[in-house]
Coordinates of C-alpha atoms in Angstrom, one line a residue:
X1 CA 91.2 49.1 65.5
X2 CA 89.3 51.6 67.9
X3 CA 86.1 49.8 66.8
X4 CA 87.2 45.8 67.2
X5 CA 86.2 45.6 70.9
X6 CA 82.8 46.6 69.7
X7 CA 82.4 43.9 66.9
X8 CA 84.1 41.4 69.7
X9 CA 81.3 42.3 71.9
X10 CA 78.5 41.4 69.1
X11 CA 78.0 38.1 70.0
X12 CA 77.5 39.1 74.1
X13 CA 74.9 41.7 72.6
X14 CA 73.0 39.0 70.3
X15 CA 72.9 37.1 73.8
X16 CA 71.6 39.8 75.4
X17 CA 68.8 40.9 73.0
X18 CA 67.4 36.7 73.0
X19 CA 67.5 36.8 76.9
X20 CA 65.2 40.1 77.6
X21 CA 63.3 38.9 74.8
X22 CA 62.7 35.7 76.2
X23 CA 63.0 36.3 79.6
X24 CA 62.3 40.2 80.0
X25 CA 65.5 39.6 81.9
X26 CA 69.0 40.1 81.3
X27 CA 71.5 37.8 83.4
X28 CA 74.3 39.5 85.2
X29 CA 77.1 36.9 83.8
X30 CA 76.4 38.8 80.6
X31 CA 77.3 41.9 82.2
X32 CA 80.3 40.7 83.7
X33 CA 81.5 38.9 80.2
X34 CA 81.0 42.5 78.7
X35 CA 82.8 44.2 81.3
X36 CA 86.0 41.4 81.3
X37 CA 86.2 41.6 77.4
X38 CA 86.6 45.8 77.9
X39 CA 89.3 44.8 80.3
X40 CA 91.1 42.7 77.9
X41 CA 90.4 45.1 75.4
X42 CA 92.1 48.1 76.9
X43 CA 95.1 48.5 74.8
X44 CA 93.3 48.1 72.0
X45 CA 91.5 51.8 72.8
X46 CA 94.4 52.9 74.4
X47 CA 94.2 54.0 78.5
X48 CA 93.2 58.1 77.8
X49 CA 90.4 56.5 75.9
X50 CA 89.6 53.8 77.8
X51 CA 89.5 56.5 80.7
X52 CA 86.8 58.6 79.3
X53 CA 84.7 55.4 78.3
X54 CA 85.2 54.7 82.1
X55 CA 83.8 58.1 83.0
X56 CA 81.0 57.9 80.7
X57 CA 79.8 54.5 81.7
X58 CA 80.1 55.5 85.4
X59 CA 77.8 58.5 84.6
X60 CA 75.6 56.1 82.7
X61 CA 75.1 53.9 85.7
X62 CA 74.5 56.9 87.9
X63 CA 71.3 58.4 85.7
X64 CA 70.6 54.8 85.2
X65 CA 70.2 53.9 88.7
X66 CA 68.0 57.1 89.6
X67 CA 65.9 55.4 86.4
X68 CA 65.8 52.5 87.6
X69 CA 64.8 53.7 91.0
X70 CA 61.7 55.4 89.5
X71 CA 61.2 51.9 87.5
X72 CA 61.8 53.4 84.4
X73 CA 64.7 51.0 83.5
X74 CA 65.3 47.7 84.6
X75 CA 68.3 46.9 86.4
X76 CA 69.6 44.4 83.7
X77 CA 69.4 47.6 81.6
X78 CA 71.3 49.6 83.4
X79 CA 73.7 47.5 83.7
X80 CA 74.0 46.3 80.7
X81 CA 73.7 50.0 79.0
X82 CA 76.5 51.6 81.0
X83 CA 79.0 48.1 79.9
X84 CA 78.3 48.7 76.3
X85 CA 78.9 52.8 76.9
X86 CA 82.4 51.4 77.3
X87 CA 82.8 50.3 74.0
X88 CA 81.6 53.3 72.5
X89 CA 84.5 55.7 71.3
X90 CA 84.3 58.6 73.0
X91 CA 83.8 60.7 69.7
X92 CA 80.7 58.9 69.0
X93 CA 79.4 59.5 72.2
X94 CA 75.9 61.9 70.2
X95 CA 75.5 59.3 67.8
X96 CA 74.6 56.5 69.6
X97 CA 72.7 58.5 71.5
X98 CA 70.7 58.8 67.9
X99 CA 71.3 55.1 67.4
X100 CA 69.8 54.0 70.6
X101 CA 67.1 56.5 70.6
X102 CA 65.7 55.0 67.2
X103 CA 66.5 51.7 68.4
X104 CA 64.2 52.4 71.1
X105 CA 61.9 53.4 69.1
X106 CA 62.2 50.4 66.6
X107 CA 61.7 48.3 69.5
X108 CA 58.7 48.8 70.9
X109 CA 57.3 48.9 67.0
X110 CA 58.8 45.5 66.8
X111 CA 57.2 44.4 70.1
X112 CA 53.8 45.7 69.7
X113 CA 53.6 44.1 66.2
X114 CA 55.0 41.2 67.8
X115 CA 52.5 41.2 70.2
X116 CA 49.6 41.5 68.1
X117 CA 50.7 38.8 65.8
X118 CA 48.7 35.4 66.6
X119 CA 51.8 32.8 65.6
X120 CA 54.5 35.3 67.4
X121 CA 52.3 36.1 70.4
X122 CA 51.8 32.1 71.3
X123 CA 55.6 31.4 71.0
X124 CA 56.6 31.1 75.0
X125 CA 58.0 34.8 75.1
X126 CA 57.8 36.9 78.9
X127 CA 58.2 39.8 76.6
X128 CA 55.7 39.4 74.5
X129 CA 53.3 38.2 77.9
X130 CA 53.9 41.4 80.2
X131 CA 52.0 44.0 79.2
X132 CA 53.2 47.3 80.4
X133 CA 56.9 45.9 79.6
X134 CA 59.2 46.5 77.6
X135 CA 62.4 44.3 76.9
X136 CA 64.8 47.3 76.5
X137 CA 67.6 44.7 76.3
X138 CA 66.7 44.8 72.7
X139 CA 67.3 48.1 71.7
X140 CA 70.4 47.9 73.6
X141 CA 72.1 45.4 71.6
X142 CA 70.2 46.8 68.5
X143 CA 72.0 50.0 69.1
X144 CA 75.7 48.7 69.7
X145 CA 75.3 46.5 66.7
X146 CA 74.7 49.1 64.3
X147 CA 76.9 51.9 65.7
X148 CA 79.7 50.2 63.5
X149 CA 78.0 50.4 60.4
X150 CA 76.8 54.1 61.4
X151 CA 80.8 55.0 62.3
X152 CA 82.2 53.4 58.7
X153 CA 79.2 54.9 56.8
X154 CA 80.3 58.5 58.0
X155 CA 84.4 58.0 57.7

């Protein structure tokens, strides 16, 4: 049950990946969806729980905007990385720290091959056009879709 509002948010995160991958943007209506479905999901978690996902999204958003304010993040990442830190059960807080590290790294293998790839690189892509960019949006979703299959693997 602790891990339902996760899977609930898969879609939201399949959305997300397609827009920075498109767009190298991630619209803030995707954000606020993510943020509204936590809501609704609260007793799901349970409040003591759904408390300390509070806390660690709000710390999230706090390195995030420092990040962001050096442009090492995008804002649409911030954002969107500190709403899916409240999905994360609170006990799985180091793993997906692994998860989205290698989803990281995945990423920008994915979009340098991408890149380099003549029938990918002519599809109408901003991610794939900005050099010096990196649609972290990806690795974002990437990361909150396979923390499930991480969690059940280990239990």
């Amino acid at each position: 049950m602790a891990l339902l509002p996760l899977l609930l948010l898969a879609p939201l995160l399949v959305a997300v990946a397609w827009f920075d991958l498109r767009y190298l943007r991630i619209p803030n209506w995707l954000v606020v969806a993510a943020l509204l479905l936590y809501v609704v999901t609260v007793p799901l978690i349970g409040f003591e729980e759904a408390g300390l996902r509070l806390l660690a999204a709000f710390i999230v958003l706090a390195v995030g905007t420092v990040s962001f304010a050096f442009r090492l993040f995008g804002g649409g990442d911030v954002k969107m990385l500190a709403a899916l830190v409240l999905f994360v059960p609170s006990q799985s807080y180091v793993l997906f720290g692994y998860t989205f590290a290698v989803s990281i790294l995945l990423g920008i293998s994915l979009i340098m091959t991408m890149r380099r790839t003549p029938f990918v690189r002519d599809l109408n892509l901003a991610s794939l056009k900005a050099i010096g960019a990196f649609p972290m949006g990806i690795s974002i979703s990437a990361a909150g879709l396979a923390l499930p299959f991480f969690l059940n693997a280990l239990a």
